[in-house]
Amino acid sequence: MLIHAFDPTDFMVCHNLAIQPLIMSPSCIASVDQGVQAIHMRVEDLSLEAVREGQLYSALTPRARVFLLGFMLSRRMTITDGYGSQRGWSSEDLLIRIYGAELQMEEVRRRVAPTAPSRLGCIWVAEEGPASRAMLSRMFGTDRRIVSVAIVHSINLLRADASLYDRFAETGDLNAAELYWQGHELNGHWEILLDGAIRITSDDELQMLLQDCRDAGHCMPSPT
């Protein structure tokens, strides 16, 4: 069994889940949506320079959105809300560090594991268990709802030890980044990078997640 941490403040995630209990990677969306297909380019097919400059051409995963925020903040770009007001970020330094770390991880992936899915174009899932739930709780605190999911479509995937990513992000140890992409184990905090689609397997968990979305202020259909 697998689990995934959903963000109920993410309108697009909530909107999509209200339509059907599926979350898809950009490549998967492009295979069924002609509008996305018309602009879609896999991260894996972009030049590293394009990725460095935030030139991502497709639907954006949650990690890709964080990456782009970090890119814009690193370039001192002005970020506004839907009303044209400039937005401030209490975690600017963290977002910029994530941008830098993910850019380096993408460079290492291309060198060490070029057939693996990019962290910027995939869905994250973890194996069910106390260690995985604790890992997700440490990563997101109470900001995410952890639910049971199943993989319903797989274009590509990689099973990697997140503790190796943590070591790289904290220390800059490129050897840890290489071991991550090679599938080696450090502390056994396994995550699966999935280019594909997942489905929430429990209707009770889905309804609780949709209620979280409503509580976050999103206009959602009432539960049936």
JSON list of C-alpha atoms in Angstrom, two decimals:
[
{"chain": "A", "resi": 1, "resn": "MET", "atom": "CA", "xyz": [0.00, 0.00, 0.00]},
{"chain": "A", "resi": 2, "resn": "LEU", "atom": "CA", "xyz": [1.14, 3.52, -0.80]},
{"chain": "A", "resi": 3, "resn": "ILE", "atom": "CA", "xyz": [0.47, 6.95, 0.72]},
{"chain": "A", "resi": 4, "resn": "HIS", "atom": "CA", "xyz": [0.58, 10.51, -0.58]},
{"chain": "A", "resi": 5, "resn": "ALA", "atom": "CA", "xyz": [0.52, 13.87, 1.19]},
{"chain": "A", "resi": 6, "resn": "PHE", "atom": "CA", "xyz": [-2.05, 16.25, -0.34]},
{"chain": "A", "resi": 7, "resn": "ASP", "atom": "CA", "xyz": [-2.05, 20.02, 0.17]},
{"chain": "A", "resi": 8, "resn": "PRO", "atom": "CA", "xyz": [-5.65, 21.20, 0.81]},
{"chain": "A", "resi": 9, "resn": "THR", "atom": "CA", "xyz": [-4.63, 24.82, 0.19]},
{"chain": "A", "resi": 10, "resn": "ASP", "atom": "CA", "xyz": [-3.78, 23.98, -3.45]},
{"chain": "A", "resi": 11, "resn": "PHE", "atom": "CA", "xyz": [-6.89, 24.94, -5.42]},
{"chain": "A", "resi": 12, "resn": "MET", "atom": "CA", "xyz": [-6.03, 22.96, -8.55]},
{"chain": "A", "resi": 13, "resn": "VAL", "atom": "CA", "xyz": [-5.44, 19.77, -6.56]},
{"chain": "A", "resi": 14, "resn": "CYS", "atom": "CA", "xyz": [-8.75, 20.25, -4.76]},
{"chain": "A", "resi": 15, "resn": "HIS", "atom": "CA", "xyz": [-10.61, 21.08, -7.99]},
{"chain": "A", "resi": 16, "resn": "ASN", "atom": "CA", "xyz": [-9.24, 18.02, -9.76]},
{"chain": "A", "resi": 17, "resn": "LEU", "atom": "CA", "xyz": [-10.03, 15.71, -6.85]},
{"chain": "A", "resi": 18, "resn": "ALA", "atom": "CA", "xyz": [-13.60, 16.99, -6.74]},
{"chain": "A", "resi": 19, "resn": "ILE", "atom": "CA", "xyz": [-14.00, 15.86, -10.36]},
{"chain": "A", "resi": 20, "resn": "GLN", "atom": "CA", "xyz": [-12.32, 12.47, -9.97]},
{"chain": "A", "resi": 21, "resn": "PRO", "atom": "CA", "xyz": [-10.09, 10.99, -7.24]},
{"chain": "A", "resi": 22, "resn": "LEU", "atom": "CA", "xyz": [-7.01, 11.04, -9.49]},
{"chain": "A", "resi": 23, "resn": "ILE", "atom": "CA", "xyz": [-3.77, 13.01, -9.46]},
{"chain": "A", "resi": 24, "resn": "MET", "atom": "CA", "xyz": [-1.70, 12.88, -12.64]},
{"chain": "A", "resi": 25, "resn": "SER", "atom": "CA", "xyz": [1.81, 13.94, -13.59]},
{"chain": "A", "resi": 26, "resn": "PRO", "atom": "CA", "xyz": [2.17, 16.57, -16.34]},
{"chain": "A", "resi": 27, "resn": "SER", "atom": "CA", "xyz": [3.04, 13.91, -18.95]},
{"chain": "A", "resi": 28, "resn": "CYS", "atom": "CA", "xyz": [-0.02, 11.91, -17.95]},
{"chain": "A", "resi": 29, "resn": "ILE", "atom": "CA", "xyz": [-2.25, 15.00, -18.15]},
{"chain": "A", "resi": 30, "resn": "ALA", "atom": "CA", "xyz": [-0.85, 15.80, -21.59]},
{"chain": "A", "resi": 31, "resn": "SER", "atom": "CA", "xyz": [-1.85, 12.35, -22.82]},
{"chain": "A", "resi": 32, "resn": "VAL", "atom": "CA", "xyz": [-5.55, 13.08, -22.14]},
{"chain": "A", "resi": 33, "resn": "ASP", "atom": "CA", "xyz": [-5.80, 16.90, -22.37]},
{"chain": "A", "resi": 34, "resn": "GLN", "atom": "CA", "xyz": [-5.27, 18.47, -25.79]},
{"chain": "A", "resi": 35, "resn": "GLY", "atom": "CA", "xyz": [-4.71, 21.93, -24.33]},
{"chain": "A", "resi": 36, "resn": "VAL", "atom": "CA", "xyz": [-1.86, 20.73, -22.12]},
{"chain": "A", "resi": 37, "resn": "GLN", "atom": "CA", "xyz": [-0.57, 18.48, -24.90]},
{"chain": "A", "resi": 38, "resn": "ALA", "atom": "CA", "xyz": [-0.16, 21.52, -27.16]},
{"chain": "A", "resi": 39, "resn": "ILE", "atom": "CA", "xyz": [2.37, 23.15, -24.80]},
{"chain": "A", "resi": 40, "resn": "HIS", "atom": "CA", "xyz": [3.80, 20.13, -23.00]},
{"chain": "A", "resi": 41, "resn": "MET", "atom": "CA", "xyz": [7.52, 19.41, -22.91]},
{"chain": "A", "resi": 42, "resn": "ARG", "atom": "CA", "xyz": [8.86, 16.90, -20.42]},
{"chain": "A", "resi": 43, "resn": "VAL", "atom": "CA", "xyz": [11.40, 18.31, -17.98]},
{"chain": "A", "resi": 44, "resn": "GLU", "atom": "CA", "xyz": [13.65, 15.46, -19.07]},
{"chain": "A", "resi": 45, "resn": "ASP", "atom": "CA", "xyz": [13.62, 16.82, -22.65]},
{"chain": "A", "resi": 46, "resn": "LEU", "atom": "CA", "xyz": [14.45, 20.42, -21.73]},
{"chain": "A", "resi": 47, "resn": "SER", "atom": "CA", "xyz": [18.02, 21.71, -21.69]},
{"chain": "A", "resi": 48, "resn": "LEU", "atom": "CA", "xyz": [19.52, 22.20, -18.25]},
{"chain": "A", "resi": 49, "resn": "GLU", "atom": "CA", "xyz": [19.84, 25.90, -19.07]},
{"chain": "A", "resi": 50, "resn": "ALA", "atom": "CA", "xyz": [16.09, 26.09, -19.71]},
{"chain": "A", "resi": 51, "resn": "VAL", "atom": "CA", "xyz": [15.41, 24.44, -16.36]},
{"chain": "A", "resi": 52, "resn": "ARG", "atom": "CA", "xyz": [17.86, 26.83, -14.66]},
{"chain": "A", "resi": 53, "resn": "GLU", "atom": "CA", "xyz": [15.94, 29.77, -16.13]},
{"chain": "A", "resi": 54, "resn": "GLY", "atom": "CA", "xyz": [12.58, 28.40, -14.99]},
{"chain": "A", "resi": 55, "resn": "GLN", "atom": "CA", "xyz": [11.39, 27.66, -18.52]},
{"chain": "A", "resi": 56, "resn": "LEU", "atom": "CA", "xyz": [9.06, 24.77, -17.73]},
{"chain": "A", "resi": 57, "resn": "TYR", "atom": "CA", "xyz": [6.48, 24.14, -20.44]},
{"chain": "A", "resi": 58, "resn": "SER", "atom": "CA", "xyz": [3.59, 22.13, -19.05]},
{"chain": "A", "resi": 59, "resn": "ALA", "atom": "CA", "xyz": [1.26, 21.71, -16.13]},
{"chain": "A", "resi": 60, "resn": "LEU", "atom": "CA", "xyz": [3.25, 22.22, -12.93]},
{"chain": "A", "resi": 61, "resn": "THR", "atom": "CA", "xyz": [3.68, 19.74, -10.12]},
{"chain": "A", "resi": 62, "resn": "PRO", "atom": "CA", "xyz": [3.70, 21.07, -6.54]},
{"chain": "A", "resi": 63, "resn": "ARG", "atom": "CA", "xyz": [7.50, 20.71, -6.44]},
{"chain": "A", "resi": 64, "resn": "ALA", "atom": "CA", "xyz": [7.87, 22.52, -9.76]},
{"chain": "A", "resi": 65, "resn": "ARG", "atom": "CA", "xyz": [5.81, 25.43, -8.41]},
{"chain": "A", "resi": 66, "resn": "VAL", "atom": "CA", "xyz": [8.09, 25.68, -5.37]},
{"chain": "A", "resi": 67, "resn": "PHE", "atom": "CA", "xyz": [11.08, 25.49, -7.72]},
{"chain": "A", "resi": 68, "resn": "LEU", "atom": "CA", "xyz": [9.72, 28.35, -9.84]},
{"chain": "A", "resi": 69, "resn": "LEU", "atom": "CA", "xyz": [9.02, 30.48, -6.76]},
{"chain": "A", "resi": 70, "resn": "GLY", "atom": "CA", "xyz": [12.61, 29.96, -5.66]},
{"chain": "A", "resi": 71, "resn": "PHE", "atom": "CA", "xyz": [13.84, 30.82, -9.15]},
{"chain": "A", "resi": 72, "resn": "MET", "atom": "CA", "xyz": [11.85, 34.08, -9.23]},
{"chain": "A", "resi": 73, "resn": "LEU", "atom": "CA", "xyz": [12.96, 35.07, -5.75]},
{"chain": "A", "resi": 74, "resn": "SER", "atom": "CA", "xyz": [16.59, 34.29, -6.62]},
{"chain": "A", "resi": 75, "resn": "ARG", "atom": "CA", "xyz": [16.26, 36.71, -9.57]},
{"chain": "A", "resi": 76, "resn": "ARG", "atom": "CA", "xyz": [14.57, 39.34, -7.36]},
{"chain": "A", "resi": 77, "resn": "MET", "atom": "CA", "xyz": [11.43, 39.19, -9.49]},
{"chain": "A", "resi": 78, "resn": "THR", "atom": "CA", "xyz": [8.23, 40.76, -8.18]},
{"chain": "A", "resi": 79, "resn": "ILE", "atom": "CA", "xyz": [5.54, 38.19, -7.39]},
{"chain": "A", "resi": 80, "resn": "THR", "atom": "CA", "xyz": [1.96, 39.43, -7.24]},
{"chain": "A", "resi": 81, "resn": "ASP", "atom": "CA", "xyz": [-1.34, 37.88, -6.26]},
{"chain": "A", "resi": 82, "resn": "GLY", "atom": "CA", "xyz": [-4.48, 37.76, -8.40]},
{"chain": "A", "resi": 83, "resn": "TYR", "atom": "CA", "xyz": [-5.25, 41.38, -7.49]},
{"chain": "A", "resi": 84, "resn": "GLY", "atom": "CA", "xyz": [-1.87, 42.75, -8.58]},
{"chain": "A", "resi": 85, "resn": "SER", "atom": "CA", "xyz": [-0.60, 43.23, -5.03]},
{"chain": "A", "resi": 86, "resn": "GLN", "atom": "CA", "xyz": [3.00, 42.27, -4.37]},
{"chain": "A", "resi": 87, "resn": "ARG", "atom": "CA", "xyz": [3.34, 39.12, -2.31]},
{"chain": "A", "resi": 88, "resn": "GLY", "atom": "CA", "xyz": [5.87, 38.62, 0.45]},
{"chain": "A", "resi": 89, "resn": "TRP", "atom": "CA", "xyz": [7.36, 35.31, 1.52]},
{"chain": "A", "resi": 90, "resn": "SER", "atom": "CA", "xyz": [8.48, 34.61, 5.07]},
{"chain": "A", "resi": 91, "resn": "SER", "atom": "CA", "xyz": [10.52, 31.68, 3.77]},
{"chain": "A", "resi": 92, "resn": "GLU", "atom": "CA", "xyz": [12.38, 33.35, 0.89]},
{"chain": "A", "resi": 93, "resn": "ASP", "atom": "CA", "xyz": [15.75, 31.88, 1.83]},
{"chain": "A", "resi": 94, "resn": "LEU", "atom": "CA", "xyz": [14.27, 28.37, 2.07]},
{"chain": "A", "resi": 95, "resn": "LEU", "atom": "CA", "xyz": [12.58, 28.68, -1.34]},
{"chain": "A", "resi": 96, "resn": "ILE", "atom": "CA", "xyz": [15.81, 29.88, -2.93]},
{"chain": "A", "resi": 97, "resn": "ARG", "atom": "CA", "xyz": [17.73, 26.99, -1.32]},
{"chain": "A", "resi": 98, "resn": "ILE", "atom": "CA", "xyz": [15.16, 24.50, -2.65]},
{"chain": "A", "resi": 99, "resn": "TYR", "atom": "CA", "xyz": [15.54, 26.00, -6.13]},
{"chain": "A", "resi": 100, "resn": "GLY", "atom": "CA", "xyz": [19.31, 25.56, -5.95]},
{"chain": "A", "resi": 101, "resn": "ALA", "atom": "CA", "xyz": [19.12, 22.04, -4.55]},
{"chain": "A", "resi": 102, "resn": "GLU", "atom": "CA", "xyz": [16.58, 20.84, -7.12]},
{"chain": "A", "resi": 103, "resn": "LEU", "atom": "CA", "xyz": [18.60, 22.36, -9.96]},
{"chain": "A", "resi": 104, "resn": "GLN", "atom": "CA", "xyz": [21.67, 20.45, -8.78]},
{"chain": "A", "resi": 105, "resn": "MET", "atom": "CA", "xyz": [19.63, 17.28, -8.37]},
{"chain": "A", "resi": 106, "resn": "GLU", "atom": "CA", "xyz": [18.42, 17.62, -11.95]},
{"chain": "A", "resi": 107, "resn": "GLU", "atom": "CA", "xyz": [22.00, 18.05, -13.17]},
{"chain": "A", "resi": 108, "resn": "VAL", "atom": "CA", "xyz": [23.10, 14.94, -11.26]},
{"chain": "A", "resi": 109, "resn": "ARG", "atom": "CA", "xyz": [20.11, 12.94, -12.54]},
{"chain": "A", "resi": 110, "resn": "ARG", "atom": "CA", "xyz": [21.03, 13.70, -16.13]},
{"chain": "A", "resi": 111, "resn": "ARG", "atom": "CA", "xyz": [24.58, 12.55, -15.51]},
{"chain": "A", "resi": 112, "resn": "VAL", "atom": "CA", "xyz": [23.97, 9.53, -13.28]},
{"chain": "A", "resi": 113, "resn": "ALA", "atom": "CA", "xyz": [20.45, 8.27, -14.08]},
{"chain": "A", "resi": 114, "resn": "PRO", "atom": "CA", "xyz": [19.24, 9.90, -17.32]},
{"chain": "A", "resi": 115, "resn": "THR", "atom": "CA", "xyz": [16.33, 7.46, -17.71]},
{"chain": "A", "resi": 116, "resn": "ALA", "atom": "CA", "xyz": [14.92, 8.25, -14.25]},
{"chain": "A", "resi": 117, "resn": "PRO", "atom": "CA", "xyz": [11.95, 10.64, -13.91]},
{"chain": "A", "resi": 118, "resn": "SER", "atom": "CA", "xyz": [12.80, 14.22, -12.98]},
{"chain": "A", "resi": 119, "resn": "ARG", "atom": "CA", "xyz": [11.85, 15.36, -9.48]},
{"chain": "A", "resi": 120, "resn": "LEU", "atom": "CA", "xyz": [10.30, 18.41, -11.16]},
{"chain": "A", "resi": 121, "resn": "GLY", "atom": "CA", "xyz": [7.89, 16.45, -13.34]},
{"chain": "A", "resi": 122, "resn": "CYS", "atom": "CA", "xyz": [6.66, 13.65, -11.10]},
{"chain": "A", "resi": 123, "resn": "ILE", "atom": "CA", "xyz": [4.25, 12.75, -8.31]},
{"chain": "A", "resi": 124, "resn": "TRP", "atom": "CA", "xyz": [5.69, 11.71, -4.95]},
{"chain": "A", "resi": 125, "resn": "VAL", "atom": "CA", "xyz": [4.33, 8.65, -3.17]},
{"chain": "A", "resi": 126, "resn": "ALA", "atom": "CA", "xyz": [5.70, 6.67, -0.24]},
{"chain": "A", "resi": 127, "resn": "GLU", "atom": "CA", "xyz": [5.30, 3.13, 1.02]},
{"chain": "A", "resi": 128, "resn": "GLU", "atom": "CA", "xyz": [2.72, 2.80, 3.82]},
{"chain": "A", "resi": 129, "resn": "GLY", "atom": "CA", "xyz": [4.19, 2.43, 7.29]},
{"chain": "A", "resi": 130, "resn": "PRO", "atom": "CA", "xyz": [5.04, 4.36, 10.47]},
{"chain": "A", "resi": 131, "resn": "ALA", "atom": "CA", "xyz": [8.45, 5.44, 9.12]},
{"chain": "A", "resi": 132, "resn": "SER", "atom": "CA", "xyz": [6.93, 6.87, 5.93]},
{"chain": "A", "resi": 133, "resn": "ARG", "atom": "CA", "xyz": [4.15, 8.68, 7.78]},
{"chain": "A", "resi": 134, "resn": "ALA", "atom": "CA", "xyz": [6.70, 10.12, 10.21]},
{"chain": "A", "resi": 135, "resn": "MET", "atom": "CA", "xyz": [8.84, 11.25, 7.26]},
{"chain": "A", "resi": 136, "resn": "LEU", "atom": "CA", "xyz": [5.90, 13.03, 5.61]},
{"chain": "A", "resi": 137, "resn": "SER", "atom": "CA", "xyz": [4.88, 14.59, 8.93]},
{"chain": "A", "resi": 138, "resn": "ARG", "atom": "CA", "xyz": [8.42, 15.91, 9.40]},
{"chain": "A", "resi": 139, "resn": "MET", "atom": "CA", "xyz": [8.43, 17.30, 5.88]},
{"chain": "A", "resi": 140, "resn": "PHE", "atom": "CA", "xyz": [5.00, 18.96, 5.94]},
{"chain": "A", "resi": 141, "resn": "GLY", "atom": "CA", "xyz": [3.81, 19.10, 9.55]},
{"chain": "A", "resi": 142, "resn": "THR", "atom": "CA", "xyz": [0.04, 19.53, 9.69]},
{"chain": "A", "resi": 143, "resn": "ASP", "atom": "CA", "xyz": [-0.09, 21.31, 6.31]},
{"chain": "A", "resi": 144, "resn": "ARG", "atom": "CA", "xyz": [-0.83, 18.13, 4.37]},
{"chain": "A", "resi": 145, "resn": "ARG", "atom": "CA", "xyz": [-3.36, 15.31, 4.68]},
{"chain": "A", "resi": 146, "resn": "ILE", "atom": "CA", "xyz": [-1.82, 11.87, 4.23]},
{"chain": "A", "resi": 147, "resn": "VAL", "atom": "CA", "xyz": [-4.09, 9.45, 2.38]},
{"chain": "A", "resi": 148, "resn": "SER", "atom": "CA", "xyz": [-3.87, 5.94, 0.95]},
{"chain": "A", "resi": 149, "resn": "VAL", "atom": "CA", "xyz": [-3.33, 5.79, -2.81]},
{"chain": "A", "resi": 150, "resn": "ALA", "atom": "CA", "xyz": [-2.71, 3.28, -5.58]},
{"chain": "A", "resi": 151, "resn": "ILE", "atom": "CA", "xyz": [-0.77, 3.70, -8.80]},
{"chain": "A", "resi": 152, "resn": "VAL", "atom": "CA", "xyz": [-3.21, 3.40, -11.70]},
{"chain": "A", "resi": 153, "resn": "HIS", "atom": "CA", "xyz": [-0.86, 4.38, -14.51]},
{"chain": "A", "resi": 154, "resn": "SER", "atom": "CA", "xyz": [2.93, 4.35, -14.67]},
{"chain": "A", "resi": 155, "resn": "ILE", "atom": "CA", "xyz": [4.98, 5.90, -17.46]},
{"chain": "A", "resi": 156, "resn": "ASN", "atom": "CA", "xyz": [8.19, 5.84, -15.42]},
{"chain": "A", "resi": 157, "resn": "LEU", "atom": "CA", "xyz": [9.16, 5.59, -11.76]},
{"chain": "A", "resi": 158, "resn": "LEU", "atom": "CA", "xyz": [12.13, 5.51, -9.41]},
{"chain": "A", "resi": 159, "resn": "ARG", "atom": "CA", "xyz": [12.32, 4.25, -5.83]},
{"chain": "A", "resi": 160, "resn": "ALA", "atom": "CA", "xyz": [14.81, 6.40, -3.92]},
{"chain": "A", "resi": 161, "resn": "ASP", "atom": "CA", "xyz": [15.89, 6.99, -0.32]},
{"chain": "A", "resi": 162, "resn": "ALA", "atom": "CA", "xyz": [14.78, 10.49, 0.71]},
{"chain": "A", "resi": 163, "resn": "SER", "atom": "CA", "xyz": [17.38, 10.55, 3.49]},
{"chain": "A", "resi": 164, "resn": "LEU", "atom": "CA", "xyz": [20.07, 10.75, 0.79]},
{"chain": "A", "resi": 165, "resn": "TYR", "atom": "CA", "xyz": [18.35, 13.81, -0.66]},
{"chain": "A", "resi": 166, "resn": "ASP", "atom": "CA", "xyz": [18.18, 15.31, 2.84]},
{"chain": "A", "resi": 167, "resn": "ARG", "atom": "CA", "xyz": [21.91, 14.72, 3.32]},
{"chain": "A", "resi": 168, "resn": "PHE", "atom": "CA", "xyz": [22.66, 16.39, 0.00]},
{"chain": "A", "resi": 169, "resn": "ALA", "atom": "CA", "xyz": [20.35, 19.35, 0.70]},
{"chain": "A", "resi": 170, "resn": "GLU", "atom": "CA", "xyz": [21.83, 19.88, 4.17]},
{"chain": "A", "resi": 171, "resn": "THR", "atom": "CA", "xyz": [25.52, 19.38, 3.34]},
{"chain": "A", "resi": 172, "resn": "GLY", "atom": "CA", "xyz": [25.92, 19.80, -0.41]},
{"chain": "A", "resi": 173, "resn": "ASP", "atom": "CA", "xyz": [27.39, 16.29, -0.62]},
{"chain": "A", "resi": 174, "resn": "LEU", "atom": "CA", "xyz": [27.12, 15.46, -4.33]},
{"chain": "A", "resi": 175, "resn": "ASN", "atom": "CA", "xyz": [27.97, 11.83, -3.61]},
{"chain": "A", "resi": 176, "resn": "ALA", "atom": "CA", "xyz": [24.71, 11.59, -1.63]},
{"chain": "A", "resi": 177, "resn": "ALA", "atom": "CA", "xyz": [22.85, 13.00, -4.65]},
{"chain": "A", "resi": 178, "resn": "GLU", "atom": "CA", "xyz": [24.46, 10.40, -6.91]},
{"chain": "A", "resi": 179, "resn": "LEU", "atom": "CA", "xyz": [23.58, 7.58, -4.52]},
{"chain": "A", "resi": 180, "resn": "TYR", "atom": "CA", "xyz": [19.99, 8.86, -4.39]},
{"chain": "A", "resi": 181, "resn": "TRP", "atom": "CA", "xyz": [19.59, 8.57, -8.15]},
{"chain": "A", "resi": 182, "resn": "GLN", "atom": "CA", "xyz": [21.28, 5.18, -8.17]},
{"chain": "A", "resi": 183, "resn": "GLY", "atom": "CA", "xyz": [18.68, 3.83, -5.72]},
{"chain": "A", "resi": 184, "resn": "HIS", "atom": "CA", "xyz": [21.04, 3.22, -2.81]},
{"chain": "A", "resi": 185, "resn": "GLU", "atom": "CA", "xyz": [19.87, 3.14, 0.82]},
{"chain": "A", "resi": 186, "resn": "LEU", "atom": "CA", "xyz": [20.97, 5.36, 3.71]},
{"chain": "A", "resi": 187, "resn": "ASN", "atom": "CA", "xyz": [18.20, 5.37, 6.34]},
{"chain": "A", "resi": 188, "resn": "GLY", "atom": "CA", "xyz": [15.51, 3.62, 4.31]},
{"chain": "A", "resi": 189, "resn": "HIS", "atom": "CA", "xyz": [13.14, 6.59, 3.98]},
{"chain": "A", "resi": 190, "resn": "TRP", "atom": "CA", "xyz": [11.84, 5.36, 0.65]},
{"chain": "A", "resi": 191, "resn": "GLU", "atom": "CA", "xyz": [9.92, 7.58, -1.74]},
{"chain": "A", "resi": 192, "resn": "ILE", "atom": "CA", "xyz": [8.69, 6.77, -5.24]},
{"chain": "A", "resi": 193, "resn": "LEU", "atom": "CA", "xyz": [9.03, 9.34, -7.99]},
{"chain": "A", "resi": 194, "resn": "LEU", "atom": "CA", "xyz": [6.15, 8.56, -10.33]},
{"chain": "A", "resi": 195, "resn": "ASP", "atom": "CA", "xyz": [5.51, 9.84, -13.80]},
{"chain": "A", "resi": 196, "resn": "GLY", "atom": "CA", "xyz": [1.95, 8.59, -14.06]},
{"chain": "A", "resi": 197, "resn": "ALA", "atom": "CA", "xyz": [-1.29, 8.73, -12.07]},
{"chain": "A", "resi": 198, "resn": "ILE", "atom": "CA", "xyz": [-2.47, 7.83, -8.58]},
{"chain": "A", "resi": 199, "resn": "ARG", "atom": "CA", "xyz": [-5.96, 7.27, -7.18]},
{"chain": "A", "resi": 200, "resn": "ILE", "atom": "CA", "xyz": [-7.17, 7.75, -3.61]},
{"chain": "A", "resi": 201, "resn": "THR", "atom": "CA", "xyz": [-8.31, 4.31, -2.53]},
{"chain": "A", "resi": 202, "resn": "SER", "atom": "CA", "xyz": [-10.49, 5.23, 0.46]},
{"chain": "A", "resi": 203, "resn": "ASP", "atom": "CA", "xyz": [-13.68, 7.21, -0.11]},
{"chain": "A", "resi": 204, "resn": "ASP", "atom": "CA", "xyz": [-13.70, 8.23, 3.58]},
{"chain": "A", "resi": 205, "resn": "GLU", "atom": "CA", "xyz": [-10.21, 9.69, 3.21]},
{"chain": "A", "resi": 206, "resn": "LEU", "atom": "CA", "xyz": [-11.22, 11.42, -0.02]},
{"chain": "A", "resi": 207, "resn": "GLN", "atom": "CA", "xyz": [-14.22, 13.06, 1.64]},
{"chain": "A", "resi": 208, "resn": "MET", "atom": "CA", "xyz": [-12.08, 14.23, 4.58]},
{"chain": "A", "resi": 209, "resn": "LEU", "atom": "CA", "xyz": [-9.57, 15.71, 2.15]},
{"chain": "A", "resi": 210, "resn": "LEU", "atom": "CA", "xyz": [-12.31, 17.50, 0.20]},
{"chain": "A", "resi": 211, "resn": "GLN", "atom": "CA", "xyz": [-13.63, 18.89, 3.49]},
{"chain": "A", "resi": 212, "resn": "ASP", "atom": "CA", "xyz": [-10.11, 20.15, 4.25]},
{"chain": "A", "resi": 213, "resn": "CYS", "atom": "CA", "xyz": [-10.24, 21.88, 0.86]},
{"chain": "A", "resi": 214, "resn": "ARG", "atom": "CA", "xyz": [-13.53, 23.57, 1.77]},
{"chain": "A", "resi": 215, "resn": "ASP", "atom": "CA", "xyz": [-12.14, 24.57, 5.16]},
{"chain": "A", "resi": 216, "resn": "ALA", "atom": "CA", "xyz": [-9.21, 26.18, 3.34]},
{"chain": "A", "resi": 217, "resn": "GLY", "atom": "CA", "xyz": [-11.72, 28.44, 1.58]},
{"chain": "A", "resi": 218, "resn": "HIS", "atom": "CA", "xyz": [-12.08, 26.69, -1.76]},
{"chain": "A", "resi": 219, "resn": "CYS", "atom": "CA", "xyz": [-15.54, 26.54, -3.33]},
{"chain": "A", "resi": 220, "resn": "MET", "atom": "CA", "xyz": [-16.04, 22.80, -3.64]},
{"chain": "A", "resi": 221, "resn": "PRO", "atom": "CA", "xyz": [-19.03, 20.64, -4.56]},
{"chain": "A", "resi": 222, "resn": "SER", "atom": "CA", "xyz": [-20.91, 19.31, -1.56]},
{"chain": "A", "resi": 223, "resn": "PRO", "atom": "CA", "xyz": [-20.23, 15.64, -0.79]},
{"chain": "A", "resi": 224, "resn": "THR", "atom": "CA", "xyz": [-22.78, 13.28, -2.31]}
]
